[in-house]
Every structure is written in structure tokens, then in C-alpha cells.
Amino acid sequence: MPIVDRTPVAQRRNASVTAVVVTEKRVVAEGVVSLELSAAHGGRLPDWAPGAHIDVILPNGVTRQYSLCGDRWTPDRYQVGVLREPASRGGSAYVHDVLAVGDQIEIGGPRNNFALVPSPTYLFVAGGIGITPLLPMIRQADMLGTNWRLLYGGRRRASMAFVDELSAYGDRVTVAPQDEAGLLDLPAFLGDPRADTKVYACGPVPLLDAIERAMVGWPKYALRSERFVGHTNLSAASLTTFEVTLARTGVTVTVGPDDSVLDVVRAAGADVLSSCQQGTCGTCEVTVLRGTPDHRDAVLDDHERQAGDCMFPCVSRAHSDNLVLDL
């Protein structure tokens, strides 16, 4: 069966820092480079499972999260793919323009918010750089002889990374650049709802929203997706004022409509680590002791959201008048 990360949520996302060296940097598509990273002092890097990502801590002080896309059975090397973002805030631009072979950087993790769960059949859907977390899943499914197919879209073929590598899988892979084939035909690829199939998707928000619409009527939890940004839809709860109580100190603070829980609890003295501040990396997870979170992250799955025992305060808010956090 596929390897599944069954570690409790809070433990699963804790990460140590490792010094690594860039041992290879190569262009794999227009606007995409692949980095190979090895431990700075040699030896084995931490084990990981398909769907995992690492924090890349760059010399310019910026930290970004990138999915591991290499061979998990090669214990001394990690591989990530980095897309040059048009409006880069200092991460992808530094990787593309400055970072060089031989440079030493630090990484955190790996952490896994997108674990591959057991299933007789997998359907994978990737949009652009969203192919990176799916590559190890495909290798795992293929190694185990599991039934799977991939639909891979992008703006044009030249901008789609790792197409040559995927060609080895033959007709299990459908590569559909938009300038050649138009928008992805999701209903045709997904087919009728069925209980024996898990759908894994990663890519831009419009694609993931379209997949959710196409999968209305499928069994609950059939779809697992990883987003580049948190959920942007706003409920009434996210526009109201509520209170947060820090259980360890007894301090209660007020979070206004324009405040983030993270900023408010930090101002009250709580020591909460954070990285992306967009609800995608999982770094700032806190335990909820009482109250109902209004989740706005792209990390938790449906089971974890329903449990309501943790949240990511950089983006999430409250459905209840008060949240009690283990801070």
C-alpha cells in the first residue's frame, strides 16, 4: 500500500533545520528550475513520503515552501522545482537569478500536509508547477502496481516541467497544454463518481475550484488538493470581532475584522512561529482547546477541519465568540 503519514497533526508539521548545499541547478521548462540539494556535511537527509514539502531558507532572509519532487529512495538528495513568480517577493527571483551550485542554504522539514492515502485507483490532476508534489505519488503508485492516470495542463508545452520524465509512463499520462487543447476536460477525465478512487490535484486556484465543481456527487473525501494560496472565500464569521484567550497565561485579546489572529496573539506575548503567512505552509499551527475555528488555510483536510482541534492563525478566524488556544 502507499506510504501514509499517520503521525499526529501537531507532530507531523514540526520541523528541524538542516544545512544543505546546492549540488545541481538546471532549467526544466520556461520559467522553472530544478534544484538538487545534498546535506552540507554529507550523509543522509531526513526521510520523507510523497506529498511532502520543505522550507527553503534563503540567504536573503526569505523562506519559501517547495514540494519535494525527486526520488524518495535516494536518501542523500532532495529535489525541488521552482517557478519564477511574475510578482516575486524575493523567493523565486533569488532562486532563479542568484542561487548557484555550491551555495549553502538551510531547509526546514520535511513536512507533509498532502499525504498519499491508500486507494485501489488514483486520478492525478496537475496544473503548471502543481506537477511537483504529484511526481513522487505517481512513482509510488506505479512502483506498487496501482491503477492510476494523470491529466497535466499548462499554458503551453514549453512551460510545463518534467514532461520528458512523464513520457516514460505512456498513455497513463495526458499532457494537455492550453494553447493546443484548450481548458482541461475535467468531466471526461474524472468520469462517473466511484468509491474506489482518490483524486489528487495541485495547481492554481481556478483549476482546483473547477475540479471541486466537477466532483459534486463524488463520495466525501474523494478529493485531496494542495493549493498555492489559502481559501479566499469570506464567511460572515471572518468579518466579525471575536476574542481569543491564551490558556497558558489567561490573557484574553480582541481580534477585529482587519486583524489576523497571529498578529494579535504575538502582540499579547505568545511565541508563535510563522513562515508563509498565507495559510499554505503549516508552520504556525496552534492547538484549539475550546471554540470553533473558521479555517482559511490550504493545509488541513476535511477530517482535520471537522475535528476543530487546531488552526493556522495567520489566516484563520473564528465561528464562535471566543477561541481558547494552547498558548
mmCIF file of C-alpha atoms in Angstrom:
data_model
loop_
_atom_site.group_PDB
_atom_site.id
_atom_site.type_symbol
_atom_site.label_atom_id
_atom_site.label_comp_id
_atom_site.label_asym_id
_atom_site.label_seq_id
_atom_site.Cartn_x
_atom_site.Cartn_y
_atom_site.Cartn_z
ATOM 1 C CA MET A 1 0.000 0.000 0.000
ATOM 2 C CA PRO A 2 1.102 3.618 -0.450
ATOM 3 C CA ILE A 3 3.052 5.048 2.438
ATOM 4 C CA VAL A 4 0.828 7.193 4.642
ATOM 5 C CA ASP A 5 1.956 9.739 7.232
ATOM 6 C CA ARG A 6 -0.055 8.762 10.316
ATOM 7 C CA THR A 7 1.835 10.995 12.760
ATOM 8 C CA PRO A 8 -0.471 13.277 14.788
ATOM 9 C CA VAL A 9 -1.029 16.607 13.051
ATOM 10 C CA ALA A 10 0.925 18.779 15.501
ATOM 11 C CA GLN A 11 3.940 16.462 15.467
ATOM 12 C CA ARG A 12 3.833 15.935 11.729
ATOM 13 C CA ARG A 13 4.434 19.593 10.986
ATOM 14 C CA ASN A 14 7.246 20.237 13.434
ATOM 15 C CA ALA A 15 10.487 20.617 11.554
ATOM 16 C CA SER A 16 14.182 20.821 12.324
ATOM 17 C CA VAL A 17 16.657 22.869 10.279
ATOM 18 C CA THR A 18 19.272 21.184 8.095
ATOM 19 C CA ALA A 19 22.216 22.776 6.269
ATOM 20 C CA VAL A 20 22.334 21.747 2.606
ATOM 21 C CA VAL A 21 24.380 22.543 -0.475
ATOM 22 C CA VAL A 22 23.019 23.180 -3.956
ATOM 23 C CA THR A 23 24.624 20.388 -5.975
ATOM 24 C CA GLU A 24 22.695 20.888 -9.206
ATOM 25 C CA LYS A 25 20.618 23.653 -10.780
ATOM 26 C CA ARG A 26 19.048 23.179 -14.188
ATOM 27 C CA VAL A 27 16.263 24.638 -16.292
ATOM 28 C CA VAL A 28 13.441 22.107 -16.731
ATOM 29 C CA ALA A 29 10.918 24.358 -18.503
ATOM 30 C CA GLU A 30 10.389 28.011 -19.369
ATOM 31 C CA GLY A 31 10.482 29.817 -16.033
ATOM 32 C CA VAL A 32 11.134 26.665 -13.988
ATOM 33 C CA VAL A 33 14.411 25.489 -12.465
ATOM 34 C CA SER A 34 15.106 22.253 -10.627
ATOM 35 C CA LEU A 35 17.394 22.313 -7.584
ATOM 36 C CA GLU A 36 19.201 19.276 -6.202
ATOM 37 C CA LEU A 37 20.144 19.646 -2.542
ATOM 38 C CA SER A 38 22.552 17.489 -0.526
ATOM 39 C CA ALA A 39 23.456 17.587 3.166
ATOM 40 C CA ALA A 40 26.240 20.133 3.719
ATOM 41 C CA HIS A 41 28.331 17.671 5.720
ATOM 42 C CA GLY A 42 27.398 14.586 3.720
ATOM 43 C CA GLY A 43 25.247 11.684 4.748
ATOM 44 C CA ARG A 44 21.545 11.019 4.793
ATOM 45 C CA LEU A 45 18.792 13.619 4.719
ATOM 46 C CA PRO A 46 15.549 13.117 6.711
ATOM 47 C CA ASP A 47 13.172 10.570 5.208
ATOM 48 C CA TRP A 48 10.011 11.780 3.500
ATOM 49 C CA ALA A 49 6.874 10.471 1.850
ATOM 50 C CA PRO A 50 5.038 11.561 -1.325
ATOM 51 C CA GLY A 51 3.335 14.911 -0.873
ATOM 52 C CA ALA A 52 5.969 16.317 1.490
ATOM 53 C CA HIS A 53 7.462 19.794 1.200
ATOM 54 C CA ILE A 54 10.418 21.610 2.730
ATOM 55 C CA ASP A 55 11.014 25.171 3.880
ATOM 56 C CA VAL A 56 13.855 26.670 1.851
ATOM 57 C CA ILE A 57 15.569 29.358 3.936
ATOM 58 C CA LEU A 58 17.390 31.639 1.520
ATOM 59 C CA PRO A 59 20.430 33.831 2.293
ATOM 60 C CA ASN A 60 18.357 36.983 1.664
ATOM 61 C CA GLY A 61 16.207 36.130 4.695
ATOM 62 C CA VAL A 62 13.227 34.851 2.715
ATOM 63 C CA THR A 63 11.697 31.450 3.471
ATOM 64 C CA ARG A 64 9.599 29.644 0.889
ATOM 65 C CA GLN A 65 7.941 26.234 0.736
ATOM 66 C CA TYR A 66 8.622 23.855 -2.162
ATOM 67 C CA SER A 67 7.341 20.340 -2.768
ATOM 68 C CA LEU A 68 9.847 17.507 -2.879
ATOM 69 C CA CYS A 69 9.668 16.035 -6.374
ATOM 70 C CA GLY A 70 12.670 13.699 -6.566
ATOM 71 C CA ASP A 71 13.207 10.047 -5.740
ATOM 72 C CA ARG A 72 12.412 9.428 -2.076
ATOM 73 C CA TRP A 73 14.566 6.290 -2.195
ATOM 74 C CA THR A 74 17.685 8.410 -2.797
ATOM 75 C CA PRO A 75 18.381 9.311 0.834
ATOM 76 C CA ASP A 76 21.238 11.768 0.300
ATOM 77 C CA ARG A 77 19.499 14.168 -2.115
ATOM 78 C CA TYR A 78 16.363 16.277 -2.298
ATOM 79 C CA GLN A 79 14.927 17.784 -5.470
ATOM 80 C CA VAL A 80 12.535 20.718 -5.787
ATOM 81 C CA GLY A 81 11.121 22.602 -8.748
ATOM 82 C CA VAL A 82 10.843 26.396 -8.519
ATOM 83 C CA LEU A 83 8.644 28.513 -10.764
ATOM 84 C CA ARG A 84 9.676 32.120 -11.325
ATOM 85 C CA GLU A 85 6.703 34.083 -9.996
ATOM 86 C CA PRO A 86 5.868 37.221 -12.026
ATOM 87 C CA ALA A 87 5.338 39.178 -8.795
ATOM 88 C CA SER A 88 8.093 37.523 -6.786
ATOM 89 C CA ARG A 89 8.517 38.829 -3.227
ATOM 90 C CA GLY A 90 12.153 37.778 -3.172
ATOM 91 C CA GLY A 91 11.909 33.992 -3.153
ATOM 92 C CA SER A 92 11.676 32.629 -6.685
ATOM 93 C CA ALA A 93 13.611 35.576 -8.139
ATOM 94 C CA TYR A 94 16.523 34.862 -5.791
ATOM 95 C CA VAL A 95 16.469 31.156 -6.651
ATOM 96 C CA HIS A 96 16.470 31.857 -10.384
ATOM 97 C CA ASP A 97 18.879 34.797 -10.524
ATOM 98 C CA VAL A 98 21.251 34.454 -7.577
ATOM 99 C CA LEU A 99 21.347 30.976 -6.054
ATOM 100 C CA ALA A 100 24.157 28.922 -7.587
ATOM 101 C CA VAL A 101 25.651 25.449 -7.433
ATOM 102 C CA GLY A 102 27.891 25.257 -4.384
ATOM 103 C CA ASP A 103 25.850 27.705 -2.303
ATOM 104 C CA GLN A 104 24.934 26.574 1.202
ATOM 105 C CA ILE A 105 21.434 27.230 2.491
ATOM 106 C CA GLU A 106 19.197 25.849 5.209
ATOM 107 C CA ILE A 107 15.999 23.877 4.924
ATOM 108 C CA GLY A 108 13.252 23.042 7.383
ATOM 109 C CA GLY A 109 11.260 19.845 7.335
ATOM 110 C CA PRO A 110 10.213 17.855 5.538
ATOM 111 C CA ARG A 111 6.550 18.221 6.473
ATOM 112 C CA ASN A 112 3.589 16.513 4.846
ATOM 113 C CA ASN A 113 0.194 18.207 4.536
ATOM 114 C CA PHE A 114 -0.723 16.282 1.369
ATOM 115 C CA ALA A 115 -0.079 12.637 2.182
ATOM 116 C CA LEU A 116 -0.971 9.865 -0.253
ATOM 117 C CA VAL A 117 -3.660 7.683 1.318
ATOM 118 C CA PRO A 118 -4.343 4.049 0.299
ATOM 119 C CA SER A 119 -6.653 3.595 -2.674
ATOM 120 C CA PRO A 120 -7.189 0.971 -5.409
ATOM 121 C CA THR A 121 -7.185 3.747 -8.036
ATOM 122 C CA TYR A 122 -5.746 7.254 -8.258
ATOM 123 C CA LEU A 123 -6.546 10.096 -10.617
ATOM 124 C CA PHE A 124 -3.936 12.864 -10.584
ATOM 125 C CA VAL A 125 -4.600 16.357 -11.953
ATOM 126 C CA ALA A 126 -1.790 18.914 -12.193
ATOM 127 C CA GLY A 127 -1.742 22.500 -13.360
ATOM 128 C CA GLY A 128 1.653 24.039 -14.137
ATOM 129 C CA ILE A 129 4.140 23.791 -11.263
ATOM 130 C CA GLY A 130 1.480 21.771 -9.409
ATOM 131 C CA ILE A 131 3.049 18.727 -11.024
ATOM 132 C CA THR A 132 5.859 18.722 -8.435
ATOM 133 C CA PRO A 133 4.101 17.101 -5.437
ATOM 134 C CA LEU A 134 2.376 14.620 -7.736
ATOM 135 C CA LEU A 135 5.577 13.212 -9.259
ATOM 136 C CA PRO A 136 6.557 11.175 -6.158
ATOM 137 C CA MET A 137 2.953 9.996 -5.796
ATOM 138 C CA ILE A 138 2.964 8.737 -9.360
ATOM 139 C CA ARG A 139 6.262 6.929 -8.817
ATOM 140 C CA GLN A 140 4.883 5.341 -5.658
ATOM 141 C CA ALA A 141 1.623 4.241 -7.302
ATOM 142 C CA ASP A 142 3.466 2.873 -10.319
ATOM 143 C CA MET A 143 6.006 1.018 -8.178
ATOM 144 C CA LEU A 144 3.172 -0.690 -6.281
ATOM 145 C CA GLY A 145 1.298 -1.618 -9.450
ATOM 146 C CA THR A 146 -1.684 0.557 -8.502
ATOM 147 C CA ASN A 147 -4.084 1.751 -11.187
ATOM 148 C CA TRP A 148 -3.528 5.452 -11.900
ATOM 149 C CA ARG A 149 -3.777 8.156 -14.561
ATOM 150 C CA LEU A 150 -2.531 11.757 -14.794
ATOM 151 C CA LEU A 151 -4.024 14.796 -16.519
ATOM 152 C CA TYR A 152 -1.403 17.550 -16.762
ATOM 153 C CA GLY A 153 -2.255 21.021 -18.010
ATOM 154 C CA GLY A 154 -0.309 24.228 -18.535
ATOM 155 C CA ARG A 155 -0.343 27.345 -20.640
ATOM 156 C CA ARG A 156 1.979 25.885 -23.266
ATOM 157 C CA ARG A 157 4.096 22.766 -23.561
ATOM 158 C CA ALA A 158 7.413 24.597 -23.220
ATOM 159 C CA SER A 159 6.376 25.940 -19.805
ATOM 160 C CA MET A 160 5.417 22.507 -18.430
ATOM 161 C CA ALA A 161 8.169 20.945 -16.305
ATOM 162 C CA PHE A 162 9.136 17.261 -16.277
ATOM 163 C CA VAL A 163 7.145 16.368 -19.413
ATOM 164 C CA ASP A 164 10.034 14.262 -20.733
ATOM 165 C CA GLU A 165 10.208 12.278 -17.495
ATOM 166 C CA LEU A 166 6.461 11.633 -17.590
ATOM 167 C CA SER A 167 6.591 10.355 -21.161
ATOM 168 C CA ALA A 168 8.031 7.102 -19.805
ATOM 169 C CA TYR A 169 4.579 6.245 -18.414
ATOM 170 C CA GLY A 170 2.960 6.124 -21.845
ATOM 171 C CA ASP A 171 -0.779 6.599 -22.208
ATOM 172 C CA ARG A 172 -1.367 6.787 -18.459
ATOM 173 C CA VAL A 173 -0.297 10.428 -18.811
ATOM 174 C CA THR A 174 -2.277 13.020 -20.754
ATOM 175 C CA VAL A 175 -0.360 16.254 -21.357
ATOM 176 C CA ALA A 176 -2.772 18.983 -22.437
ATOM 177 C CA PRO A 177 -1.241 22.466 -22.956
ATOM 178 C CA GLN A 178 -3.940 25.113 -23.111
ATOM 179 C CA ASP A 179 -2.669 26.626 -26.364
ATOM 180 C CA GLU A 180 -3.048 23.212 -28.026
ATOM 181 C CA ALA A 181 -6.045 21.603 -26.309
ATOM 182 C CA GLY A 182 -7.935 24.404 -24.555
ATOM 183 C CA LEU A 183 -9.064 24.098 -20.957
ATOM 184 C CA LEU A 184 -8.748 20.689 -19.320
ATOM 185 C CA ASP A 185 -11.782 18.462 -19.912
ATOM 186 C CA LEU A 186 -12.214 17.512 -16.269
ATOM 187 C CA PRO A 187 -15.583 15.704 -16.532
ATOM 188 C CA ALA A 188 -14.249 13.434 -19.275
ATOM 189 C CA PHE A 189 -11.096 12.636 -17.288
ATOM 190 C CA LEU A 190 -12.821 12.105 -13.946
ATOM 191 C CA GLY A 191 -15.753 10.104 -15.269
ATOM 192 C CA ASP A 192 -18.584 8.974 -13.024
ATOM 193 C CA PRO A 193 -18.291 9.150 -9.222
ATOM 194 C CA ARG A 194 -16.907 5.965 -7.703
ATOM 195 C CA ALA A 195 -15.946 4.823 -4.251
ATOM 196 C CA ASP A 196 -12.664 3.101 -5.166
ATOM 197 C CA THR A 197 -10.879 6.215 -6.472
ATOM 198 C CA LYS A 198 -8.957 9.050 -4.836
ATOM 199 C CA VAL A 199 -8.332 12.230 -6.805
ATOM 200 C CA TYR A 200 -5.160 14.211 -6.055
ATOM 201 C CA ALA A 201 -4.898 17.688 -7.533
ATOM 202 C CA CYS A 202 -2.445 20.561 -7.313
ATOM 203 C CA GLY A 203 -2.327 23.787 -9.268
ATOM 204 C CA PRO A 204 -3.738 27.293 -9.494
ATOM 205 C CA VAL A 205 -6.935 28.218 -7.689
ATOM 206 C CA PRO A 206 -9.213 28.325 -10.802
ATOM 207 C CA LEU A 207 -8.235 24.760 -11.680
ATOM 208 C CA LEU A 208 -8.842 23.447 -8.175
ATOM 209 C CA ASP A 209 -12.174 25.254 -7.964
ATOM 210 C CA ALA A 210 -13.173 23.692 -11.289
ATOM 211 C CA ILE A 211 -12.240 20.223 -10.012
ATOM 212 C CA GLU A 212 -14.366 20.740 -6.891
ATOM 213 C CA ARG A 213 -17.327 21.693 -9.078
ATOM 214 C CA ALA A 214 -16.751 18.702 -11.361
ATOM 215 C CA MET A 215 -16.685 16.339 -8.366
ATOM 216 C CA VAL A 216 -20.051 17.259 -6.892
ATOM 217 C CA GLY A 217 -21.709 13.905 -6.237
ATOM 218 C CA TRP A 218 -18.467 12.054 -5.558
ATOM 219 C CA PRO A 219 -18.006 10.294 -2.196
ATOM 220 C CA LYS A 220 -16.899 12.520 0.660
ATOM 221 C CA TYR A 221 -13.116 12.883 0.931
ATOM 222 C CA ALA A 222 -12.520 11.526 -2.582
ATOM 223 C CA LEU A 223 -10.637 14.709 -3.472
ATOM 224 C CA ARG A 224 -7.346 15.780 -1.893
ATOM 225 C CA SER A 225 -5.873 19.019 -3.166
ATOM 226 C CA GLU A 226 -2.944 21.283 -2.372
ATOM 227 C CA ARG A 227 -3.334 24.989 -3.007
ATOM 228 C CA PHE A 228 -0.666 27.619 -3.543
ATOM 229 C CA VAL A 229 -2.741 30.108 -1.509
ATOM 230 C CA GLY A 230 -5.282 29.747 1.260
ATOM 231 C CA HIS A 231 -9.022 29.865 0.721
ATOM 232 C CA THR A 232 -10.145 33.387 -0.146
ATOM 233 C CA ASN A 233 -13.890 32.996 0.298
ATOM 234 C CA LEU A 234 -15.147 35.014 3.272
ATOM 235 C CA SER A 235 -17.919 33.907 5.618
ATOM 236 C CA ALA A 236 -19.760 36.262 7.937
ATOM 237 C CA ALA A 237 -17.661 34.888 10.781
ATOM 238 C CA SER A 238 -14.490 36.171 9.202
ATOM 239 C CA LEU A 239 -15.831 39.740 9.151
ATOM 240 C CA THR A 240 -16.758 39.971 12.830
ATOM 241 C CA THR A 241 -14.886 40.739 16.046
ATOM 242 C CA PHE A 242 -14.159 37.862 18.423
ATOM 243 C CA GLU A 243 -11.974 37.097 21.413
ATOM 244 C CA VAL A 244 -9.001 34.770 21.799
ATOM 245 C CA THR A 245 -7.888 33.513 25.191
ATOM 246 C CA LEU A 246 -4.305 32.368 25.699
ATOM 247 C CA ALA A 247 -4.754 29.399 28.031
ATOM 248 C CA ARG A 248 -1.237 29.374 29.471
ATOM 249 C CA THR A 249 -1.323 32.999 30.625
ATOM 250 C CA GLY A 250 -5.068 33.613 30.959
ATOM 251 C CA VAL A 251 -4.811 36.708 28.757
ATOM 252 C CA THR A 252 -7.833 37.450 26.558
ATOM 253 C CA VAL A 253 -7.398 39.619 23.452
ATOM 254 C CA THR A 254 -9.803 41.003 20.865
ATOM 255 C CA VAL A 255 -9.394 40.244 17.165
ATOM 256 C CA GLY A 256 -11.015 42.819 14.911
ATOM 257 C CA PRO A 257 -12.285 42.382 11.347
ATOM 258 C CA ASP A 258 -8.995 43.638 9.888
ATOM 259 C CA ASP A 259 -6.693 41.831 12.334
ATOM 260 C CA SER A 260 -5.001 38.464 11.999
ATOM 261 C CA VAL A 261 -5.112 36.141 14.981
ATOM 262 C CA LEU A 262 -1.366 35.641 14.558
ATOM 263 C CA ASP A 263 -0.552 39.344 14.900
ATOM 264 C CA VAL A 264 -2.863 39.829 17.864
ATOM 265 C CA VAL A 265 -1.607 36.863 19.910
ATOM 266 C CA ARG A 266 2.006 37.779 19.170
ATOM 267 C CA ALA A 267 1.349 41.307 20.411
ATOM 268 C CA ALA A 268 -0.006 39.718 23.601
ATOM 269 C CA GLY A 269 3.279 37.877 24.122
ATOM 270 C CA ALA A 270 2.609 34.492 22.529
ATOM 271 C CA ASP A 271 5.617 32.968 20.773
ATOM 272 C CA VAL A 272 4.237 31.544 17.508
ATOM 273 C CA LEU A 273 6.496 30.641 14.611
ATOM 274 C CA SER A 274 5.288 31.507 11.120
ATOM 275 C CA SER A 275 6.586 31.459 7.584
ATOM 276 C CA CYS A 276 4.292 31.981 4.604
ATOM 277 C CA GLN A 277 1.529 33.951 6.406
ATOM 278 C CA GLN A 278 -0.799 32.761 3.636
ATOM 279 C CA GLY A 279 -2.152 29.566 5.176
ATOM 280 C CA THR A 280 -0.162 27.217 2.978
ATOM 281 C CA CYS A 281 2.956 26.088 4.854
ATOM 282 C CA GLY A 282 1.633 24.777 8.195
ATOM 283 C CA THR A 283 4.342 26.430 10.307
ATOM 284 C CA CYS A 284 2.106 28.472 12.639
ATOM 285 C CA GLU A 285 -0.235 25.657 13.712
ATOM 286 C CA VAL A 286 -1.690 26.097 17.205
ATOM 287 C CA THR A 287 -3.915 23.827 19.283
ATOM 288 C CA VAL A 288 -7.518 24.896 19.864
ATOM 289 C CA LEU A 289 -8.754 23.933 23.343
ATOM 290 C CA ARG A 290 -12.229 25.454 23.086
ATOM 291 C CA GLY A 291 -14.319 27.241 20.487
ATOM 292 C CA THR A 292 -14.890 26.712 16.769
ATOM 293 C CA PRO A 293 -12.225 27.845 14.281
ATOM 294 C CA ASP A 294 -13.126 29.358 10.924
ATOM 295 C CA HIS A 295 -10.473 27.628 8.819
ATOM 296 C CA ARG A 296 -8.966 29.641 5.967
ATOM 297 C CA ASP A 297 -5.854 27.575 5.331
ATOM 298 C CA ALA A 298 -4.925 25.270 2.477
ATOM 299 C CA VAL A 299 -3.299 22.714 4.797
ATOM 300 C CA LEU A 300 -5.926 20.799 6.759
ATOM 301 C CA ASP A 301 -8.030 18.101 5.150
ATOM 302 C CA ASP A 302 -11.767 17.775 5.774
ATOM 303 C CA HIS A 303 -11.334 15.364 8.687
ATOM 304 C CA GLU A 304 -8.950 17.751 10.445
ATOM 305 C CA ARG A 305 -11.225 20.733 9.849
ATOM 306 C CA GLN A 306 -14.169 18.895 11.367
ATOM 307 C CA ALA A 307 -12.110 17.925 14.419
ATOM 308 C CA GLY A 308 -11.592 21.630 15.145
ATOM 309 C CA ASP A 309 -8.657 21.000 17.489
ATOM 310 C CA CYS A 310 -6.071 23.058 15.639
ATOM 311 C CA MET A 311 -5.852 26.108 13.393
ATOM 312 C CA PHE A 312 -3.432 28.326 11.491
ATOM 313 C CA PRO A 313 -3.722 31.822 12.982
ATOM 314 C CA CYS A 314 -2.039 33.598 10.093
ATOM 315 C CA VAL A 315 -5.287 33.339 8.080
ATOM 316 C CA SER A 316 -7.964 31.506 10.090
ATOM 317 C CA ARG A 317 -10.548 33.163 12.311
ATOM 318 C CA ALA A 318 -13.487 32.049 14.495
ATOM 319 C CA HIS A 319 -17.054 30.856 14.117
ATOM 320 C CA SER A 320 -17.542 31.213 17.889
ATOM 321 C CA ASP A 321 -17.366 34.368 20.015
ATOM 322 C CA ASN A 322 -14.261 33.069 21.778
ATOM 323 C CA LEU A 323 -11.374 30.742 20.965
ATOM 324 C CA VAL A 324 -9.165 29.269 23.677
ATOM 325 C CA LEU A 325 -5.719 28.458 22.291
ATOM 326 C CA ASP A 326 -2.926 26.430 23.881
ATOM 327 C CA LEU A 327 -0.608 29.432 24.047
#
